[in-house]
Tab-separated table of C-alpha atoms and ligand atoms in Angstrom:
chain	number	residue	atom	x	y	z
Y	1	MET	CA	-26.321	-2.264	69.979
Y	2	GLY	CA	-25.950	-5.053	67.247
Y	3	ASP	CA	-25.294	-7.269	70.516
Y	4	GLY	CA	-28.830	-6.188	72.012
Y	5	ALA	CA	-30.755	-7.307	68.334
Y	6	HIS	CA	-28.841	-10.178	68.321
Y	7	ARG	CA	-29.737	-11.220	72.332
Y	8	SER	CA	-33.726	-10.517	71.473
Y	9	GLY	CA	-33.639	-12.392	68.067
Y	10	GLY	CA	-31.376	-14.883	68.646
Y	11	ARG	CA	-31.651	-15.808	64.928
Y	12	GLY	CA	-28.373	-16.580	62.846
Y	13	ARG	CA	-26.994	-18.216	65.594
Y	14	PRO	CA	-26.699	-22.081	64.828
Y	15	ARG	CA	-28.348	-23.280	68.722
Y	16	ARG	CA	-26.272	-25.799	70.628
Y	17	GLY	CA	-26.626	-29.357	69.560
Y	18	VAL	CA	-27.931	-28.444	66.188
Y	19	PRO	CA	-25.653	-28.002	63.492
Y	20	VAL	CA	-26.270	-26.721	60.379
Y	21	ALA	CA	-25.600	-28.936	57.455
Y	22	TRP	CA	-21.912	-28.237	56.481
Y	23	ALA	CA	-22.994	-28.529	52.981
Y	24	VAL	CA	-25.075	-25.108	52.700
Y	25	VAL	CA	-22.379	-22.368	53.956
Y	26	PRO	CA	-20.180	-20.639	50.885
Y	27	ARG	CA	-16.871	-21.423	51.119
Y	28	ASP	CA	-13.684	-20.054	49.761
Y	29	GLN	CA	-11.881	-23.059	48.169
Y	30	LEU	CA	-8.426	-21.677	47.863
Y	31	ARG	CA	-8.296	-21.324	51.896
Y	32	PRO	CA	-10.343	-24.024	52.936
Y	33	VAL	CA	-11.704	-24.247	56.583
Y	34	ILE	CA	-9.731	-27.475	57.915
Y	35	GLY	CA	-10.701	-28.174	61.527
Y	36	VAL	CA	-8.283	-30.465	63.736
Y	37	LEU	CA	-10.386	-32.264	66.423
Y	38	ALA	CA	-9.142	-30.877	69.710
Y	39	LEU	CA	-10.346	-33.360	72.554
Y	40	GLN	CA	-6.632	-34.521	73.164
Y	41	GLY	CA	-3.545	-35.441	71.244
Y	42	ASP	CA	-1.391	-33.488	68.856
Y	43	VAL	CA	-3.573	-31.085	67.525
Y	44	ARG	CA	-1.259	-28.014	67.794
Y	45	GLU	CA	1.253	-29.467	65.068
Y	46	HIS	CA	-1.428	-30.548	62.701
Y	47	LEU	CA	-3.066	-26.992	63.068
Y	48	GLU	CA	0.691	-25.265	62.036
Y	49	VAL	CA	0.825	-27.779	59.303
Y	50	LEU	CA	-2.248	-26.876	57.816
Y	51	ARG	CA	-1.641	-23.413	57.712
Y	52	ASP	CA	1.546	-23.662	56.300
Y	53	GLN	CA	-0.435	-25.097	53.471
Y	54	GLY	CA	-2.899	-22.274	52.840
Y	55	ALA	CA	-5.938	-23.722	54.684
Y	56	GLN	CA	-7.605	-21.838	57.633
Y	57	ALA	CA	-7.030	-24.221	60.250
Y	58	VAL	CA	-9.286	-24.452	63.224
Y	59	ARG	CA	-9.908	-26.424	66.641
Y	60	VAL	CA	-13.006	-28.791	66.829
Y	61	ARG	CA	-14.727	-29.255	70.033
Y	62	ARG	CA	-18.474	-28.696	69.382
Y	63	PRO	CA	-20.792	-29.622	66.870
Y	64	GLU	CA	-21.120	-26.054	65.873
Y	65	GLU	CA	-17.701	-25.993	65.140
Y	66	LEU	CA	-17.634	-28.955	63.037
Y	67	ALA	CA	-20.604	-27.514	60.871
Y	68	ALA	CA	-18.180	-24.721	60.069
Y	69	VAL	CA	-15.453	-26.542	58.581
Y	70	ASP	CA	-14.229	-27.778	54.959
Y	71	GLY	CA	-12.373	-30.850	56.318
Y	72	LEU	CA	-11.439	-32.119	59.274
Y	73	VAL	CA	-7.707	-34.080	60.520
Y	74	LEU	CA	-8.311	-36.560	63.438
Y	75	PRO	CA	-4.863	-36.393	65.219
Y	76	GLY	CA	-2.473	-38.655	66.987
Y	77	GLY	CA	-2.817	-39.446	70.312
Y	78	GLU	CA	-4.864	-41.788	72.355
Y	79	SER	CA	-8.130	-43.306	70.503
Y	80	THR	CA	-9.848	-44.563	73.489
Y	81	THR	CA	-9.388	-40.845	75.041
Y	82	MET	CA	-10.614	-39.159	71.950
Y	83	ALA	CA	-13.519	-41.747	71.502
Y	84	LYS	CA	-14.850	-41.245	75.146
Y	85	LEU	CA	-14.598	-37.445	75.059
Y	86	ALA	CA	-16.043	-37.047	71.600
Y	87	ASP	CA	-18.819	-39.106	73.103
Y	88	ARG	CA	-18.947	-36.902	76.362
Y	89	PHE	CA	-18.919	-33.553	74.272
Y	90	GLY	CA	-21.983	-34.780	72.118
Y	91	LEU	CA	-19.452	-34.950	69.091
Y	92	LEU	CA	-19.690	-38.458	68.445
Y	93	GLU	CA	-22.663	-38.812	66.264
Y	94	PRO	CA	-22.543	-35.149	64.359
Y	95	LEU	CA	-18.714	-36.967	63.531
Y	96	ARG	CA	-20.282	-39.784	62.372
Y	97	ALA	CA	-22.862	-37.866	60.051
Y	98	ALA	CA	-20.328	-35.469	58.488
Y	99	VAL	CA	-18.165	-38.230	57.455
Y	100	ARG	CA	-21.196	-40.212	55.855
Y	101	GLY	CA	-22.511	-36.869	54.232
Y	102	GLY	CA	-19.134	-36.187	52.235
Y	103	LEU	CA	-16.994	-34.210	54.613
Y	104	PRO	CA	-13.159	-34.926	54.010
Y	105	ALA	CA	-11.508	-36.358	56.327
Y	106	TYR	CA	-7.589	-37.112	57.683
Y	107	GLY	CA	-6.476	-39.343	60.288
Y	108	SER	CA	-3.095	-39.972	61.737
Y	109	CYS	CA	-2.614	-42.720	64.067
Y	110	ALA	CA	-5.153	-42.647	66.599
Y	111	GLY	CA	-7.302	-40.748	64.082
Y	112	MET	CA	-7.152	-44.064	61.705
Y	113	ILE	CA	-8.407	-45.981	64.500
Y	114	LEU	CA	-11.120	-43.314	64.736
Y	115	LEU	CA	-12.055	-43.416	60.872
Y	116	ALA	CA	-11.843	-47.336	60.856
Y	117	ASP	CA	-15.198	-49.225	60.540
Y	118	ARG	CA	-13.372	-52.222	62.499
Y	119	LEU	CA	-10.942	-52.593	65.051
Y	120	LEU	CA	-9.042	-55.500	66.363
Y	121	ASP	CA	-7.217	-55.286	70.020
Y	122	ALA	CA	-9.786	-52.599	71.168
Y	123	PRO	CA	-11.405	-52.183	74.618
Y	124	PRO	CA	-14.438	-53.836	73.822
Y	125	GLY	CA	-17.269	-51.254	72.680
Y	126	GLN	CA	-14.836	-49.047	71.861
Y	127	PRO	CA	-16.520	-46.434	69.184
Y	128	THR	CA	-15.342	-45.278	66.188
Y	129	ILE	CA	-16.510	-42.601	63.804
Y	130	GLY	CA	-15.977	-44.933	60.773
Y	131	GLY	CA	-15.946	-44.269	57.320
Y	132	LEU	CA	-13.353	-46.269	56.380
Y	133	ASP	CA	-14.135	-49.916	54.979
Y	134	VAL	CA	-11.228	-51.215	56.936
Y	135	THR	CA	-10.454	-53.260	60.387
Y	136	VAL	CA	-7.386	-51.437	62.011
Y	137	ARG	CA	-5.256	-53.381	64.564
Y	138	ARG	CA	-4.466	-51.206	67.438
Y	139	ASN	CA	-0.936	-51.179	68.906
Y	140	ALA	CA	-0.169	-53.486	66.177
Y	141	PHE	CA	3.835	-53.128	65.973
Y	142	GLY	CA	3.929	-54.886	69.440
Y	143	ARG	CA	5.267	-53.753	72.652
Y	144	GLN	CA	8.790	-54.078	71.989
Y	145	VAL	CA	8.422	-51.757	69.183
Y	146	ASP	CA	6.626	-48.724	70.623
Y	147	SER	CA	8.091	-46.609	68.340
Y	148	PHE	CA	10.270	-46.602	65.528
Y	149	GLU	CA	10.924	-44.536	61.983
Y	150	SER	CA	10.730	-46.190	58.233
Y	151	GLU	CA	10.868	-44.654	54.725
Y	152	ILE	CA	7.150	-45.177	53.505
Y	153	ALA	CA	6.874	-44.736	49.617
Y	154	LEU	CA	3.061	-43.383	49.107
Y	155	ASP	CA	1.020	-43.913	45.969
Y	156	GLY	CA	0.313	-40.358	44.417
Y	157	VAL	CA	2.501	-38.609	46.368
Y	158	ALA	CA	5.617	-37.543	44.239
Y	159	GLY	CA	9.272	-36.683	45.424
Y	160	GLY	CA	10.237	-40.181	46.701
Y	161	PRO	CA	9.885	-41.840	50.319
Y	162	LEU	CA	8.513	-40.223	53.110
Y	163	HIS	CA	10.363	-40.566	56.548
Y	164	ALA	CA	7.761	-41.679	58.732
Y	165	VAL	CA	7.191	-42.146	62.664
Y	166	PHE	CA	5.455	-44.502	64.733
Y	167	ILE	CA	4.624	-44.463	67.655
Y	168	ARG	CA	2.368	-47.341	69.264
Y	169	ALA	CA	0.956	-47.208	65.817
Y	170	PRO	CA	-1.844	-49.548	64.209
Y	171	TRP	CA	-1.843	-51.035	61.115
Y	172	VAL	CA	-4.735	-51.447	58.456
Y	173	GLU	CA	-5.060	-55.557	59.026
Y	174	GLU	CA	-8.003	-55.483	56.139
Y	175	ALA	CA	-9.025	-53.413	53.620
Y	176	GLY	CA	-12.161	-53.161	51.306
Y	177	ALA	CA	-12.909	-53.100	47.495
Y	178	ASP	CA	-13.195	-49.599	47.527
Y	179	VAL	CA	-10.249	-48.704	49.626
Y	180	GLU	CA	-6.714	-47.381	47.995
Y	181	VAL	CA	-3.920	-48.902	49.544
Y	182	LEU	CA	-1.310	-46.146	49.534
Y	183	GLY	CA	1.831	-47.449	51.439
Y	184	ARG	CA	2.881	-50.299	53.099
Y	185	VAL	CA	6.081	-51.361	55.284
Y	186	VAL	CA	9.251	-52.453	53.227
Y	187	GLY	CA	11.445	-54.956	55.340
Y	188	GLY	CA	11.439	-55.821	59.009
Y	189	PRO	CA	9.024	-57.939	60.951
Y	190	ALA	CA	5.997	-55.659	59.484
Y	191	ASP	CA	7.014	-56.177	55.813
Y	192	GLY	CA	4.015	-55.592	53.910
Y	193	ARG	CA	1.563	-54.047	56.179
Y	194	ILE	CA	-0.696	-51.211	55.317
Y	195	VAL	CA	0.059	-48.277	56.790
Y	196	ALA	CA	-1.761	-45.500	54.833
Y	197	VAL	CA	-5.175	-45.789	52.922
Y	198	ARG	CA	-7.470	-43.770	50.987
Y	199	GLN	CA	-11.158	-44.035	50.281
Y	200	GLY	CA	-12.701	-41.185	48.169
Y	201	SER	CA	-12.178	-38.064	50.565
Y	202	LEU	CA	-10.890	-40.114	53.540
Y	203	VAL	CA	-7.131	-40.318	54.127
Y	204	ALA	CA	-5.548	-42.412	56.830
Y	205	THR	CA	-2.131	-42.968	57.867
Y	206	SER	CA	-0.593	-45.515	60.580
Y	207	PHE	CA	2.349	-42.928	61.151
Y	208	HIS	CA	2.467	-39.156	62.069
Y	209	PRO	CA	3.491	-36.592	59.442
Y	210	GLU	CA	2.852	-33.704	61.514
Y	211	LEU	CA	5.822	-34.380	63.326
Y	212	THR	CA	8.151	-34.671	60.770
Y	213	GLY	CA	8.093	-31.332	58.879
Y	214	ASP	CA	7.466	-33.607	55.581
Y	215	ARG	CA	4.125	-31.606	54.576
Y	216	ARG	CA	2.954	-33.650	51.590
Y	217	VAL	CA	0.364	-35.861	53.121
Y	218	HIS	CA	-0.988	-32.924	54.459
Y	219	ALA	CA	-0.487	-31.433	51.159
Y	220	LEU	CA	-2.665	-34.379	49.555
Y	221	PHE	CA	-5.486	-33.686	52.101
Y	222	VAL	CA	-5.981	-29.961	51.318
Y	223	ASP	CA	-5.838	-30.476	47.900
Y	224	ILE	CA	-8.576	-33.285	48.225
Y	225	VAL	CA	-10.294	-30.407	50.746
Y	226	ARG	CA	-10.276	-27.917	47.705
Y	227	ARG	CA	-11.243	-30.412	44.870
Y	228	THR	CA	-14.514	-31.242	47.036
Y	229	LEU	CA	-15.447	-27.804	47.569
Y	230	ALA	CA	-14.906	-26.883	43.871
Y	231	GLN	CA	-16.992	-30.083	42.861
Y	232	ARG	CA	-19.688	-28.943	45.097
Y	233	ALA	CA	-19.588	-25.325	43.867
Y	234	GLY	CA	-19.845	-26.817	40.336
Y	235	ALA	CA	-22.589	-28.926	41.240
Y	236	SER	CA	-25.070	-26.155	42.946
Y	237	ALA	CA	-24.132	-23.841	39.895
Y	238	GLY	CA	-25.146	-26.898	37.713
Y	239	ASN	CA	-28.258	-26.865	40.225
Y	240	GLU	CA	-29.130	-23.369	39.767
Y	241	GLU	CA	-29.005	-23.556	35.918
Y	242	ASP	CA	-31.502	-26.136	36.233
Y	243	ASN	CA	-33.711	-23.869	37.905
Y	244	ALA	CA	-33.431	-21.092	35.674
D	1	LIG	N1	-2.043	-46.289	70.490
D	1	LIG	C1	-2.793	-45.339	69.993
D	1	LIG	C2	-4.015	-45.833	70.052
D	1	LIG	O1	-4.836	-46.711	70.195
D	1	LIG	C3	-2.177	-44.322	69.213
D	1	LIG	C4	-1.056	-43.805	69.088
D	1	LIG	C5	-0.378	-42.524	68.237
D	1	LIG	O2	-1.724	-41.799	67.914
D	1	LIG	N2	0.564	-42.318	68.319
D	1	LIG	O3	-5.131	-44.831	70.208
């Protein structure tokens, strides 16, 4: 019955390709909805860690799904493939618009590449979502060191250094003035290289905290999402008072 009404009216459903602005829907600050871009890569691992942190974690493959989240994780995987699929699914522009509009996002490894404004050692024309004022070098640690593990201390993350897993990882070659460097490699041939950054509500790491059981980076991100929701709720309450 309700279904028939839905079909004839068709209202209340976002039309395909016309996402509602993510800022207009009321949200639950304690259990924010956090999407994981689910085109390729280690999606399931991120979903599990996010749920563990109290978020409602959902897969995002379509613009309507993107419009319904309070924050977005861009997983590790293969950035060239993810960028291609995002383009094919009509997600690239909505992703850019969402990040530009203030949607908090966290990128691990390939996700860091997707959030970068500029790339080195990428195939010509590899598109990114952008938003982070950084130059990121793909596969920066070299072919011999496809993967390695290291202890990385992160600014703003208490409890000692994280055990970080790097898999054909990028690093941040240059960071703009508004970018906070959260962590660097210590020792070895990559000594001093930037592997964790934050700019406002955007966070990126070269490594994969979703693979190690250390939930502190996700906890930091979920906290950023909660604070962003709280600020927006405060701002809209303020507007209502202004209008009263
Ligand atoms: N090398 C991959 C890329 O360029 C990233 C690797 C990863 O996410 N583990 O997209």
